PDB file of C-alpha atoms in Angstrom:
ATOM      1  CA  MET L 601      16.481  20.080  -6.927  1.00  0.00           C
ATOM      2  CA  HIS L 602      13.696  17.910  -5.444  1.00  0.00           C
ATOM      3  CA  SER L 603      14.365  14.656  -3.426  1.00  0.00           C
ATOM      4  CA  VAL L 604      11.553  12.298  -2.799  1.00  0.00           C
ATOM      5  CA  ARG L 605      11.213  10.202   0.426  1.00  0.00           C
ATOM      6  CA  LEU L 606       8.720   7.485   0.371  1.00  0.00           C
ATOM      7  CA  THR L 607       7.781   5.799   3.816  1.00  0.00           C
ATOM      8  CA  LYS L 608       5.863   2.748   5.013  1.00  0.00           C
ATOM      9  CA  SER L 609       3.857   5.095   7.042  1.00  0.00           C
ATOM     10  CA  GLY L 610       1.969   5.953   3.849  1.00  0.00           C
ATOM     11  CA  TYR L 611       3.401   9.490   3.322  1.00  0.00           C
ATOM     12  CA  LEU L 612       5.378  10.934   0.520  1.00  0.00           C
ATOM     13  CA  TYR L 613       7.792  13.719   1.510  1.00  0.00           C
ATOM     14  CA  ILE L 614       9.126  16.058  -1.212  1.00  0.00           C
ATOM     15  CA  LEU L 615      12.217  17.713  -0.062  1.00  0.00           C
ATOM     16  CA  ASN L 616      14.854  20.216  -1.237  1.00  0.00           C
ATOM     17  CA  ARG L 617      17.733  18.076  -2.278  1.00  0.00           C
ATOM     18  CA  VAL L 618      20.324  20.487  -0.965  1.00  0.00           C
ATOM     19  CA  THR L 619      18.874  21.721   2.336  1.00  0.00           C
ATOM     20  CA  GLY L 620      16.560  18.757   3.186  1.00  0.00           C
ATOM     21  CA  GLU L 621      13.696  21.287   3.834  1.00  0.00           C
ATOM     22  CA  SER L 622      10.182  20.221   2.862  1.00  0.00           C
ATOM     23  CA  ILE L 623       9.038  21.889  -0.527  1.00  0.00           C
ATOM     24  CA  TYR L 624       5.398  21.985   0.388  1.00  0.00           C
ATOM     25  CA  GLY L 625       5.586  22.224   4.170  1.00  0.00           C
ATOM     26  CA  VAL L 626       5.419  19.660   7.048  1.00  0.00           C
ATOM     27  CA  GLU L 627       3.274  19.890  10.211  1.00  0.00           C
ATOM     28  CA  GLU L 628       4.148  18.392  13.528  1.00  0.00           C
ATOM     29  CA  ARG L 629       0.821  16.901  14.432  1.00  0.00           C
ATOM     30  CA  PRO L 630      -0.130  15.261  17.761  1.00  0.00           C
ATOM     31  CA  MET L 631      -0.240  11.437  17.715  1.00  0.00           C
ATOM     32  CA  PRO L 632      -1.821   8.778  19.860  1.00  0.00           C
ATOM     33  CA  GLN L 633       0.303   7.732  22.620  1.00  0.00           C
ATOM     34  CA  SER L 634       1.251   4.248  23.985  1.00  0.00           C
ATOM     35  CA  ASN L 635       0.068   2.992  27.164  1.00  0.00           C
ATOM     36  CA  VAL L 636       2.724   0.316  27.560  1.00  0.00           C
ATOM     37  CA  PRO L 637       4.516   0.841  30.854  1.00  0.00           C
ATOM     38  CA  GLY L 638       8.028   2.323  30.422  1.00  0.00           C
ATOM     39  CA  GLU L 639       7.443   3.108  26.676  1.00  0.00           C
ATOM     40  CA  GLN L 640       7.139   6.682  25.549  1.00  0.00           C
ATOM     41  CA  THR L 641       6.041   7.410  21.963  1.00  0.00           C
ATOM     42  CA  PHE L 642       6.847  10.847  20.539  1.00  0.00           C
ATOM     43  CA  ALA L 643       4.176  13.333  21.015  1.00  0.00           C
ATOM     44  CA  THR L 644       4.024  14.522  17.390  1.00  0.00           C
ATOM     45  CA  GLN L 645       4.952  13.235  13.955  1.00  0.00           C
ATOM     46  CA  PRO L 646       6.025  15.209  10.835  1.00  0.00           C
ATOM     47  CA  ILE L 647       3.163  15.002   8.434  1.00  0.00           C
ATOM     48  CA  PRO L 648       3.566  16.625   4.845  1.00  0.00           C
ATOM     49  CA  VAL L 649       0.938  19.314   4.162  1.00  0.00           C
ATOM     50  CA  LYS L 650       1.063  18.141   0.429  1.00  0.00           C
ATOM     51  CA  PRO L 651       0.536  15.592  -1.069  1.00  0.00           C
ATOM     52  CA  PRO L 652      -2.039  13.630   0.865  1.00  0.00           C
ATOM     53  CA  PRO L 653      -1.220  10.038   2.141  1.00  0.00           C
ATOM     54  CA  MET L 654      -0.381   7.560  -0.605  1.00  0.00           C
ATOM     55  CA  ALA L 655      -2.223   4.637   1.372  1.00  0.00           C
ATOM     56  CA  ARG L 656      -4.966   4.385   3.974  1.00  0.00           C
ATOM     57  CA  VAL L 657      -3.641   5.643   7.375  1.00  0.00           C
ATOM     58  CA  SER L 658      -6.813   5.237   9.509  1.00  0.00           C
ATOM     59  CA  TYR L 659      -9.810   3.083  10.069  1.00  0.00           C
ATOM     60  CA  SER L 660     -13.254   3.462  11.565  1.00  0.00           C
ATOM     61  CA  ALA L 661     -16.297   1.081  11.935  1.00  0.00           C
ATOM     62  CA  THR L 662     -17.977   2.792   8.985  1.00  0.00           C
ATOM     63  CA  ASP L 663     -15.036   1.580   6.728  1.00  0.00           C
ATOM     64  CA  ILE L 664     -15.764  -2.050   6.892  1.00  0.00           C
ATOM     65  CA  VAL L 665     -16.789  -3.571   3.484  1.00  0.00           C
ATOM     66  CA  THR L 666     -20.550  -4.094   2.745  1.00  0.00           C
ATOM     67  CA  ALA L 667     -22.313  -6.384   0.363  1.00  0.00           C
ATOM     68  CA  ALA L 668     -22.919  -3.432  -1.941  1.00  0.00           C
ATOM     69  CA  ASP L 669     -19.048  -2.898  -2.111  1.00  0.00           C
ATOM     70  CA  THR L 670     -18.097  -6.438  -3.087  1.00  0.00           C
ATOM     71  CA  SER L 671     -20.456  -9.442  -2.223  1.00  0.00           C
ATOM     72  CA  PRO L 672     -22.677 -10.688   0.525  1.00  0.00           C
ATOM     73  CA  GLU L 673     -20.321 -13.657   1.149  1.00  0.00           C
ATOM     74  CA  HIS L 674     -17.348 -11.406   1.583  1.00  0.00           C
ATOM     75  CA  ALA L 675     -19.242  -8.844   3.847  1.00  0.00           C
ATOM     76  CA  ALA L 676     -20.473 -11.660   6.025  1.00  0.00           C
ATOM     77  CA  ALA L 677     -17.019 -13.192   6.473  1.00  0.00           C
ATOM     78  CA  CYS L 678     -15.605  -9.777   7.423  1.00  0.00           C
ATOM     79  CA  ALA L 679     -18.354  -9.194   9.827  1.00  0.00           C
ATOM     80  CA  ASP L 680     -17.576 -12.467  11.507  1.00  0.00           C
ATOM     81  CA  LEU L 681     -13.839 -11.551  11.722  1.00  0.00           C
ATOM     82  CA  VAL L 682     -14.584  -8.299  13.414  1.00  0.00           C
ATOM     83  CA  GLU L 683     -16.930  -9.952  15.893  1.00  0.00           C
ATOM     84  CA  ASN L 684     -14.409 -12.529  16.770  1.00  0.00           C
ATOM     85  CA  ILE L 685     -11.615  -9.843  17.170  1.00  0.00           C
ATOM     86  CA  GLY L 686     -13.760  -7.928  19.590  1.00  0.00           C
ATOM     87  CA  GLU L 687     -12.775  -4.330  20.305  1.00  0.00           C
ATOM     88  CA  ILE L 688     -10.699  -2.759  17.513  1.00  0.00           C
ATOM     89  CA  TYR L 689      -8.512   0.312  18.265  1.00  0.00           C
ATOM     90  CA  ASN L 690      -7.387   2.673  15.625  1.00  0.00           C
ATOM     91  CA  ALA L 691      -6.707   6.407  16.378  1.00  0.00           C
ATOM     92  CA  GLY L 692      -5.477   7.342  12.887  1.00  0.00           C
ATOM     93  CA  ALA L 693      -1.879   7.521  11.706  1.00  0.00           C
ATOM     94  CA  PHE L 694       0.822   6.035  13.818  1.00  0.00           C
ATOM     95  CA  THR L 695      -1.598   4.281  16.240  1.00  0.00           C
ATOM     96  CA  PRO L 696       0.487   2.305  18.727  1.00  0.00           C
ATOM     97  CA  TRP L 697      -0.085  -1.265  19.643  1.00  0.00           C
ATOM     98  CA  SER L 698      -2.612  -1.626  22.437  1.00  0.00           C
ATOM     99  CA  TYR L 699      -1.537  -2.939  25.792  1.00  0.00           C
ATOM    100  CA  ARG L 700      -2.907  -6.071  27.447  1.00  0.00           C
ATOM    101  CA  PRO L 701      -1.513  -6.316  30.993  1.00  0.00           C
ATOM    102  CA  GLY L 702      -0.915  -9.873  32.262  1.00  0.00           C
ATOM    103  CA  GLY L 703      -2.351 -11.307  28.961  1.00  0.00           C
ATOM    104  CA  THR L 704      -5.791 -10.132  29.804  1.00  0.00           C
ATOM    105  CA  PRO L 705      -8.414  -9.516  27.034  1.00  0.00           C
ATOM    106  CA  GLY L 706      -8.484  -6.028  25.729  1.00  0.00           C
ATOM    107  CA  PRO L 707      -8.529  -3.884  22.554  1.00  0.00           C
ATOM    108  CA  THR L 708      -6.767  -5.079  19.455  1.00  0.00           C
ATOM    109  CA  THR L 709      -4.895  -2.288  17.394  1.00  0.00           C
ATOM    110  CA  LEU L 710      -5.815  -2.317  13.748  1.00  0.00           C
ATOM    111  CA  LEU L 711      -2.750  -0.655  12.213  1.00  0.00           C
ATOM    112  CA  PHE L 712      -3.109   1.123   8.868  1.00  0.00           C
ATOM    113  CA  PRO L 713      -0.959   0.941   6.865  1.00  0.00           C
ATOM    114  CA  GLY L 714      -0.169  -2.617   8.154  1.00  0.00           C
ATOM    115  CA  LEU L 715       3.064  -4.471   8.185  1.00  0.00           C
ATOM    116  CA  VAL L 716       2.627  -5.418   4.479  1.00  0.00           C
ATOM    117  CA  GLY L 717       0.666  -2.288   3.562  1.00  0.00           C
ATOM    118  CA  GLY L 718       1.604   1.182   2.281  1.00  0.00           C
ATOM    119  CA  PRO L 719       4.206   1.789  -0.234  1.00  0.00           C
ATOM    120  CA  ASN L 720       6.860  -0.844  -0.272  1.00  0.00           C
ATOM    121  CA  TRP L 721      10.344  -1.734  -1.323  1.00  0.00           C
ATOM    122  CA  GLY L 722       9.725  -0.925  -5.053  1.00  0.00           C
ATOM    123  CA  GLY L 723       9.886   2.733  -4.302  1.00  0.00           C
ATOM    124  CA  ALA L 724       8.623   5.374  -6.548  1.00  0.00           C
ATOM    125  CA  ALA L 725       8.932   6.192 -10.214  1.00  0.00           C
ATOM    126  CA  PHE L 726       9.722   9.684 -11.583  1.00  0.00           C
ATOM    127  CA  ASP L 727       9.169  11.133 -15.102  1.00  0.00           C
ATOM    128  CA  PRO L 728      11.651  14.069 -15.696  1.00  0.00           C
ATOM    129  CA  ASN L 729       9.467  15.221 -18.600  1.00  0.00           C
ATOM    130  CA  SER L 730       6.197  15.587 -16.924  1.00  0.00           C
ATOM    131  CA  LYS L 731       7.705  15.962 -13.319  1.00  0.00           C
ATOM    132  CA  LEU L 732       5.128  13.389 -12.297  1.00  0.00           C
ATOM    133  CA  ILE L 733       5.946  10.990  -9.295  1.00  0.00           C
ATOM    134  CA  PHE L 734       4.233   7.625  -9.340  1.00  0.00           C
ATOM    135  CA  VAL L 735       3.509   5.781  -6.250  1.00  0.00           C
ATOM    136  CA  TYR L 736       1.957   2.139  -5.914  1.00  0.00           C
ATOM    137  CA  ALA L 737       0.662   1.396  -2.387  1.00  0.00           C
ATOM    138  CA  THR L 738      -1.378  -1.451  -0.816  1.00  0.00           C
ATOM    139  CA  ASN L 739      -4.198  -0.704   1.650  1.00  0.00           C
ATOM    140  CA  ALA L 740      -3.787  -3.613   4.113  1.00  0.00           C
ATOM    141  CA  GLY L 741      -4.123  -3.548   7.820  1.00  0.00           C
ATOM    142  CA  THR L 742      -2.473  -5.564  10.522  1.00  0.00           C
ATOM    143  CA  PHE L 743      -3.911  -6.565  13.939  1.00  0.00           C
ATOM    144  CA  GLY L 744      -1.780  -6.753  17.171  1.00  0.00           C
ATOM    145  CA  TRP L 745      -1.194  -5.880  20.758  1.00  0.00           C
ATOM    146  CA  ILE L 746       1.476  -5.753  23.298  1.00  0.00           C
ATOM    147  CA  GLU L 747       1.801  -7.986  26.338  1.00  0.00           C
ATOM    148  CA  GLU L 748       4.434  -9.086  28.843  1.00  0.00           C
ATOM    149  CA  ALA L 749       7.144 -11.461  27.496  1.00  0.00           C
ATOM    150  CA  GLU L 750       7.786 -14.860  29.141  1.00  0.00           C
ATOM    151  CA  ASP L 751      10.228 -14.936  32.075  1.00  0.00           C
ATOM    152  CA  GLY L 752      13.832 -14.888  30.794  1.00  0.00           C
ATOM    153  CA  ALA L 753      13.200 -13.121  27.568  1.00  0.00           C
ATOM    154  CA  ASP L 754      15.575 -10.480  26.326  1.00  0.00           C
ATOM    155  CA  LEU L 755      12.928  -7.853  26.224  1.00  0.00           C
ATOM    156  CA  PRO L 756      10.021  -7.278  28.775  1.00  0.00           C
ATOM    157  CA  TYR L 757       7.421  -7.066  26.197  1.00  0.00           C
ATOM    158  CA  VAL L 758       6.297  -8.789  22.991  1.00  0.00           C
ATOM    159  CA  ARG L 759       3.947  -8.071  20.203  1.00  0.00           C
ATOM    160  CA  ARG L 760       1.175 -10.659  19.774  1.00  0.00           C
ATOM    161  CA  GLY L 761      -1.851 -10.911  17.271  1.00  0.00           C
ATOM    162  CA  PRO L 762      -4.359 -13.216  15.956  1.00  0.00           C
ATOM    163  CA  ARG L 763      -3.696 -15.781  13.226  1.00  0.00           C
ATOM    164  CA  PRO L 764      -3.894 -14.727  10.428  1.00  0.00           C
ATOM    165  CA  GLY L 765      -2.817 -11.350  11.450  1.00  0.00           C
ATOM    166  CA  ASN L 766      -4.019  -9.187   8.627  1.00  0.00           C
ATOM    167  CA  PHE L 767      -7.482  -7.510   8.321  1.00  0.00           C
ATOM    168  CA  GLU L 768      -8.547  -9.793   5.624  1.00  0.00           C
ATOM    169  CA  VAL L 769     -10.420 -13.036   4.887  1.00  0.00           C
ATOM    170  CA  ASN L 770      -9.596 -15.890   2.551  1.00  0.00           C
ATOM    171  CA  LEU L 771     -12.493 -16.732   0.188  1.00  0.00           C
ATOM    172  CA  ASN L 772     -12.059 -19.430  -2.472  1.00  0.00           C
ATOM    173  CA  GLY L 773      -8.284 -19.188  -2.195  1.00  0.00           C
ATOM    174  CA  GLN L 774      -8.143 -15.443  -2.548  1.00  0.00           C
ATOM    175  CA  ARG L 775      -7.133 -12.744  -0.093  1.00  0.00           C
ATOM    176  CA  MET L 776      -9.929 -10.216   0.472  1.00  0.00           C
ATOM    177  CA  PRO L 777      -9.192  -7.146   2.679  1.00  0.00           C
ATOM    178  CA  CYS L 778     -12.042  -6.251   4.863  1.00  0.00           C
ATOM    179  CA  GLN L 779     -12.177  -2.452   4.424  1.00  0.00           C
ATOM    180  CA  LYS L 780     -13.879  -0.945   1.488  1.00  0.00           C
ATOM    181  CA  PRO L 781     -11.750  -0.961  -1.728  1.00  0.00           C
ATOM    182  CA  PRO L 782      -9.405   0.145  -3.130  1.00  0.00           C
ATOM    183  CA  TRP L 783      -6.877  -2.394  -1.854  1.00  0.00           C
ATOM    184  CA  GLY L 784      -4.176  -1.413  -4.096  1.00  0.00           C
ATOM    185  CA  GLN L 785      -3.670   1.894  -5.947  1.00  0.00           C
ATOM    186  CA  LEU L 786      -1.354   3.791  -8.169  1.00  0.00           C
ATOM    187  CA  THR L 787      -1.047   7.598  -7.489  1.00  0.00           C
ATOM    188  CA  ALA L 788       0.468  10.221  -9.710  1.00  0.00           C
ATOM    189  CA  VAL L 789       1.739  13.254  -7.899  1.00  0.00           C
ATOM    190  CA  ASP L 790       2.819  16.558  -9.537  1.00  0.00           C
ATOM    191  CA  SER L 791       6.166  17.331  -8.044  1.00  0.00           C
ATOM    192  CA  THR L 792       5.954  21.019  -9.027  1.00  0.00           C
ATOM    193  CA  THR L 793       2.753  21.511  -7.046  1.00  0.00           C
ATOM    194  CA  GLY L 794       2.447  18.575  -4.534  1.00  0.00           C
ATOM    195  CA  ASP L 795      -1.042  17.847  -5.915  1.00  0.00           C
ATOM    196  CA  ILE L 796      -2.486  14.452  -6.958  1.00  0.00           C
ATOM    197  CA  VAL L 797      -3.013  14.397 -10.744  1.00  0.00           C
ATOM    198  CA  TRP L 798      -4.727  11.010 -10.810  1.00  0.00           C
ATOM    199  CA  ARG L 799      -5.306   7.865  -8.661  1.00  0.00           C
ATOM    200  CA  GLU L 800      -6.272   4.470 -10.064  1.00  0.00           C
ATOM    201  CA  PRO L 801      -6.994   1.012  -8.389  1.00  0.00           C
ATOM    202  CA  ILE L 802      -4.539  -1.454  -9.908  1.00  0.00           C
ATOM    203  CA  GLY L 803      -5.534  -5.129 -10.079  1.00  0.00           C
ATOM    204  CA  ILE L 804      -8.951  -7.013 -10.223  1.00  0.00           C
ATOM    205  CA  THR L 805     -10.688  -9.517  -7.976  1.00  0.00           C
ATOM    206  CA  GLU L 806     -11.978 -12.050 -10.391  1.00  0.00           C
ATOM    207  CA  SER L 807     -13.959 -13.924  -7.801  1.00  0.00           C
ATOM    208  CA  LEU L 808     -16.332 -10.745  -7.338  1.00  0.00           C
ATOM    209  CA  PRO L 809     -19.441 -10.201  -9.485  1.00  0.00           C
ATOM    210  CA  ALA L 810     -19.026  -8.392 -12.712  1.00  0.00           C
ATOM    211  CA  GLY L 811     -18.899  -4.619 -12.183  1.00  0.00           C
ATOM    212  CA  LYS L 812     -17.295  -5.049  -8.781  1.00  0.00           C
ATOM    213  CA  GLN L 813     -14.008  -6.575  -9.636  1.00  0.00           C
ATOM    214  CA  ASN L 814     -11.885  -3.296  -9.952  1.00  0.00           C
ATOM    215  CA  THR L 815     -11.016  -3.283  -6.397  1.00  0.00           C
ATOM    216  CA  GLY L 816      -7.210  -2.956  -6.722  1.00  0.00           C
ATOM    217  CA  ARG L 817      -5.003  -5.751  -5.504  1.00  0.00           C
ATOM    218  CA  PRO L 818      -2.312  -6.083  -2.846  1.00  0.00           C
ATOM    219  CA  GLY L 819       1.334  -5.888  -4.130  1.00  0.00           C
ATOM    220  CA  ARG L 820       4.740  -4.679  -3.117  1.00  0.00           C
ATOM    221  CA  ALA L 821       6.681  -3.680  -6.286  1.00  0.00           C
ATOM    222  CA  ALA L 822       6.493  -0.523  -8.151  1.00  0.00           C
ATOM    223  CA  ALA L 823       5.982   1.048 -11.557  1.00  0.00           C
ATOM    224  CA  LEU L 824       8.361   1.827 -14.385  1.00  0.00           C
ATOM    225  CA  VAL L 825       7.799   4.946 -16.389  1.00  0.00           C
ATOM    226  CA  THR L 826       9.241   5.638 -19.885  1.00  0.00           C
ATOM    227  CA  GLY L 827       9.831   8.682 -21.927  1.00  0.00           C
ATOM    228  CA  SER L 828       6.867   8.045 -24.305  1.00  0.00           C
ATOM    229  CA  ASN L 829       3.975   8.593 -21.817  1.00  0.00           C
ATOM    230  CA  LEU L 830       3.881   4.895 -20.827  1.00  0.00           C
ATOM    231  CA  LEU L 831       3.755   3.448 -17.388  1.00  0.00           C
ATOM    232  CA  PHE L 832       4.269  -0.320 -16.662  1.00  0.00           C
ATOM    233  CA  ILE L 833       3.291  -2.211 -13.454  1.00  0.00           C
ATOM    234  CA  ALA L 834       3.080  -5.800 -12.582  1.00  0.00           C
ATOM    235  CA  SER L 835       3.078  -5.723  -8.748  1.00  0.00           C
ATOM    236  CA  THR L 836      -0.253  -7.044  -8.018  1.00  0.00           C
ATOM    237  CA  ASP L 837      -1.395 -10.631  -7.056  1.00  0.00           C
ATOM    238  CA  ASP L 838      -3.842 -10.900  -9.993  1.00  0.00           C
ATOM    239  CA  ASN L 839      -0.770 -11.925 -12.098  1.00  0.00           C
ATOM    240  CA  ARG L 840      -1.046  -9.178 -14.615  1.00  0.00           C
ATOM    241  CA  LEU L 841       1.254  -6.833 -16.288  1.00  0.00           C
ATOM    242  CA  ARG L 842      -0.328  -3.526 -17.292  1.00  0.00           C
ATOM    243  CA  ALA L 843       0.625  -0.523 -19.450  1.00  0.00           C
ATOM    244  CA  LEU L 844      -0.918   2.900 -18.467  1.00  0.00           C
ATOM    245  CA  GLU L 845      -0.928   6.270 -20.066  1.00  0.00           C
ATOM    246  CA  SER L 846       1.284   7.977 -17.575  1.00  0.00           C
ATOM    247  CA  SER L 847      -0.423  11.440 -17.925  1.00  0.00           C
ATOM    248  CA  SER L 848      -3.846  10.087 -17.189  1.00  0.00           C
ATOM    249  CA  GLY L 849      -3.698   6.645 -15.571  1.00  0.00           C
ATOM    250  CA  ARG L 850      -5.677   5.168 -18.401  1.00  0.00           C
ATOM    251  CA  GLN L 851      -5.063   1.453 -18.947  1.00  0.00           C
ATOM    252  CA  LEU L 852      -3.887   0.878 -22.576  1.00  0.00           C
ATOM    253  CA  TRP L 853      -2.927  -2.763 -22.527  1.00  0.00           C
ATOM    254  CA  VAL L 854      -2.887  -5.733 -20.086  1.00  0.00           C
ATOM    255  CA  THR L 855      -1.599  -9.332 -20.223  1.00  0.00           C
ATOM    256  CA  GLU L 856      -1.877 -12.132 -17.810  1.00  0.00           C
ATOM    257  CA  LEU L 857       1.384 -13.683 -16.619  1.00  0.00           C
ATOM    258  CA  GLU L 858       1.955 -17.319 -15.700  1.00  0.00           C
ATOM    259  CA  ASN L 859       3.087 -16.314 -12.161  1.00  0.00           C
ATOM    260  CA  ARG L 860       2.961 -13.056 -10.140  1.00  0.00           C
ATOM    261  CA  GLY L 861       5.207 -10.262 -11.328  1.00  0.00           C
ATOM    262  CA  ASN L 862       6.257  -9.260  -7.845  1.00  0.00           C
ATOM    263  CA  ALA L 863       9.029  -7.011  -9.124  1.00  0.00           C
ATOM    264  CA  ASN L 864       9.659  -3.686 -10.733  1.00  0.00           C
ATOM    265  CA  PRO L 865       9.583  -3.898 -14.613  1.00  0.00           C
ATOM    266  CA  MET L 866      12.932  -3.163 -16.437  1.00  0.00           C
ATOM    267  CA  THR L 867      13.446  -1.833 -20.026  1.00  0.00           C
ATOM    268  CA  TYR L 868      16.388  -1.878 -22.348  1.00  0.00           C
ATOM    269  CA  MET L 869      17.326  -1.207 -26.031  1.00  0.00           C
ATOM    270  CA  GLY L 870      18.371  -4.390 -27.728  1.00  0.00           C
ATOM    271  CA  SER L 871      21.118  -4.783 -30.284  1.00  0.00           C
ATOM    272  CA  ASP L 872      18.485  -5.024 -32.919  1.00  0.00           C
ATOM    273  CA  GLY L 873      17.446  -1.338 -32.203  1.00  0.00           C
ATOM    274  CA  ASN L 874      14.078  -2.391 -30.585  1.00  0.00           C
ATOM    275  CA  GLN L 875      13.116  -1.480 -26.943  1.00  0.00           C
ATOM    276  CA  TYR L 876      12.230  -4.403 -24.726  1.00  0.00           C
ATOM    277  CA  LEU L 877      10.305  -4.717 -21.491  1.00  0.00           C
ATOM    278  CA  VAL L 878      11.319  -7.273 -18.901  1.00  0.00           C
ATOM    279  CA  ILE L 879       9.486  -8.592 -15.824  1.00  0.00           C
ATOM    280  CA  ALA L 880      10.493 -11.168 -13.325  1.00  0.00           C
ATOM    281  CA  ALA L 881       7.410 -13.069 -12.732  1.00  0.00           C
ATOM    282  CA  SER L 882       8.265 -15.466  -9.814  1.00  0.00           C
ATOM    283  CA  ASN L 883      10.345 -18.031 -11.344  1.00  0.00           C
ATOM    284  CA  SER L 884      10.270 -16.757 -14.943  1.00  0.00           C
ATOM    285  CA  LEU L 885      11.825 -13.882 -16.689  1.00  0.00           C
ATOM    286  CA  VAL L 886       9.325 -12.638 -19.314  1.00  0.00           C
ATOM    287  CA  THR L 887      10.393 -10.240 -22.125  1.00  0.00           C
ATOM    288  CA  PHE L 888       8.186  -8.184 -24.402  1.00  0.00           C
ATOM    289  CA  LYS L 889       9.084  -6.141 -27.519  1.00  0.00           C
ATOM    290  CA  LEU L 890       7.739  -2.681 -27.581  1.00  0.00           C
ATOM    291  CA  SER L 891       6.354  -1.737 -31.103  1.00  0.00           C
ATOM    292  CA  ASP L 892       5.855   1.675 -32.504  1.00  0.00           C
TER     293      ASP L 892
END
């Protein structure tokens, strides 16, 4: 009788399907408030007691990536980005955009999950046999602030931000988030307890040194779970389709696609009695036959 609500805020809500009440409890927690004139943000937000967030929901200066995490080149580029941005403001979950009156310099909000972060349109997958919920989420942050709009605008304020607006750098043609990995992760939640069963980074950063490539990668789609303890996912921007053991998160198989598989995998039984797996990889539709 459970109902799952997955949100861009990074939280997973497990509710009673009949009553709408939380199975494992929700706490109204105080939230940081907006200082934009005339804007009143709600004093609290409902945060689930269980499970923990599916994505990063906060940031502090100690979270910036170091050379030991990835590479000296990456760490230096991120340090330069932070220095150029100036004062960064993050007060945890639901941090509002900072206000810059009259276009004056001031703090820049770093929002986690950012506008392209957190769980996305792919949604969650559910295995009715194991009662596990599978959630893929991207840990990506977005910079921004609020300032007065130009005269004659429909609204008095507008959100602005640097360009590019995400908390990342581009090295050798690859997006590199600037907080410590993981940058993309798949989480299995036991719906009968609300506990995390396993959490694994999904996707590799091939430009990093060997031994540091298992960072997880950004993506927006979700996983497909089957009745045979298999989980398939192709969301990440390393252009790979992966098969995992759904009970443990252990990778069983991986193949490289010609293009990014930014879609949820699909499966069907063919007229020949075989099971097939299909993934939309950008402009291509790729099909695999599952063998016994």
